[in-house]
C-alpha positions as YAML, in Angstrom:
chain: A
units: angstrom
residues:
- id: 1
  name: UNK
  ca: [-0.08, 0.08, 0.06]
- id: 2
  name: UNK
  ca: [2.88, 2.36, 0.93]
- id: 3
  name: UNK
  ca: [4.12, 2.03, -2.63]
- id: 4
  name: UNK
  ca: [0.93, 2.57, -4.52]
- id: 5
  name: UNK
  ca: [0.00, 5.27, -2.58]
- id: 6
  name: UNK
  ca: [3.41, 7.60, -3.10]
- id: 7
  name: UNK
  ca: [2.62, 6.77, -6.68]
- id: 8
  name: UNK
  ca: [-0.64, 7.92, -6.53]
- id: 9
  name: UNK
  ca: [0.35, 11.14, -4.73]
- id: 10
  name: UNK
  ca: [2.79, 11.18, -7.72]
- id: 11
  name: UNK
  ca: [0.06, 11.42, -10.13]
- id: 12
  name: UNK
  ca: [-1.80, 13.97, -8.65]
- id: 13
  name: UNK
  ca: [0.84, 16.17, -8.63]
- id: 14
  name: UNK
  ca: [1.59, 15.34, -12.16]
- id: 15
  name: UNK
  ca: [-2.17, 16.03, -12.80]
- id: 16
  name: UNK
  ca: [-1.81, 19.19, -11.08]
- id: 17
  name: UNK
  ca: [1.12, 20.66, -12.80]
- id: 18
  name: UNK
  ca: [-0.04, 19.54, -15.84]
- id: 19
  name: UNK
  ca: [-3.41, 21.09, -15.81]
- id: 20
  name: UNK
  ca: [-1.79, 24.39, -14.52]
- id: 21
  name: UNK
  ca: [0.87, 24.45, -17.59]
- id: 22
  name: UNK
  ca: [-2.11, 23.55, -20.07]
- id: 23
  name: UNK
  ca: [-4.26, 26.23, -18.64]
- id: 24
  name: UNK
  ca: [-1.58, 28.83, -18.62]
- id: 25
  name: UNK
  ca: [-0.19, 28.21, -21.98]
- id: 26
  name: UNK
  ca: [-3.80, 28.28, -23.33]
- id: 27
  name: UNK
  ca: [-4.67, 31.39, -21.40]
- id: 28
  name: UNK
  ca: [-1.50, 32.93, -23.39]
- id: 29
  name: UNK
  ca: [-2.28, 31.35, -26.60]
- id: 30
  name: UNK
  ca: [-6.07, 32.47, -26.08]
- id: 31
  name: UNK
  ca: [-4.89, 36.41, -25.41]
- id: 32
  name: UNK
  ca: [-2.48, 36.57, -28.31]
- id: 33
  name: UNK
  ca: [-4.48, 34.97, -31.07]
- id: 34
  name: UNK
  ca: [-6.95, 36.26, -33.47]
- id: 35
  name: UNK
  ca: [-10.84, 36.07, -32.92]
- id: 36
  name: UNK
  ca: [-10.98, 33.76, -35.95]
- id: 37
  name: UNK
  ca: [-8.54, 31.38, -34.06]
- id: 38
  name: UNK
  ca: [-9.53, 31.43, -30.75]
- id: 39
  name: UNK
  ca: [-12.70, 28.53, -31.29]
- id: 40
  name: UNK
  ca: [-9.83, 26.27, -32.71]
- id: 41
  name: UNK
  ca: [-7.66, 27.03, -29.61]
- id: 42
  name: UNK
  ca: [-10.60, 26.21, -27.33]
- id: 43
  name: UNK
  ca: [-11.34, 22.89, -29.51]
- id: 44
  name: UNK
  ca: [-7.72, 21.99, -29.00]
- id: 45
  name: UNK
  ca: [-6.97, 22.54, -25.52]
- id: 46
  name: UNK
  ca: [-10.48, 20.74, -24.47]
- id: 47
  name: UNK
  ca: [-9.04, 17.96, -26.38]
- id: 48
  name: UNK
  ca: [-5.74, 18.04, -25.02]
- id: 49
  name: UNK
  ca: [-7.08, 18.40, -21.71]
- id: 50
  name: UNK
  ca: [-9.48, 15.23, -21.95]
- id: 51
  name: UNK
  ca: [-6.53, 12.94, -23.54]
- id: 52
  name: UNK
  ca: [-4.61, 14.01, -20.36]
- id: 53
  name: UNK
  ca: [-7.37, 13.34, -17.86]
- id: 54
  name: UNK
  ca: [-7.94, 10.03, -19.56]
- id: 55
  name: UNK
  ca: [-4.22, 9.22, -19.16]
- id: 56
  name: UNK
  ca: [-4.13, 10.06, -15.59]
- id: 57
  name: UNK
  ca: [-7.35, 8.32, -14.74]
- id: 58
  name: UNK
  ca: [-6.18, 4.87, -16.42]
- id: 59
  name: UNK
  ca: [-2.58, 5.38, -14.68]
- id: 60
  name: UNK
  ca: [-4.49, 6.10, -11.23]
- id: 61
  name: UNK
  ca: [-6.76, 3.24, -11.69]
- id: 62
  name: UNK
  ca: [-3.79, 1.01, -12.63]
- id: 63
  name: UNK
  ca: [-2.22, 2.12, -9.38]
- id: 64
  name: UNK
  ca: [-4.54, 1.59, -6.82]
- id: 65
  name: UNK
  ca: [-6.37, -1.63, -8.36]
...
């Protein structure tokens, strides 16, 4: 349990920093793009965040069970 719990904490920290990085990068891109490209930036960021979340959920599920 101790090793898997440490891995769980590691994945939570990776999740936190990854989402923070994605949010800050997308916010910077969102402010600097034209109004035509803003929906495209939002769609790409949504897809990236969904992919990242599914990878993290898989890793957490694999770690716990």
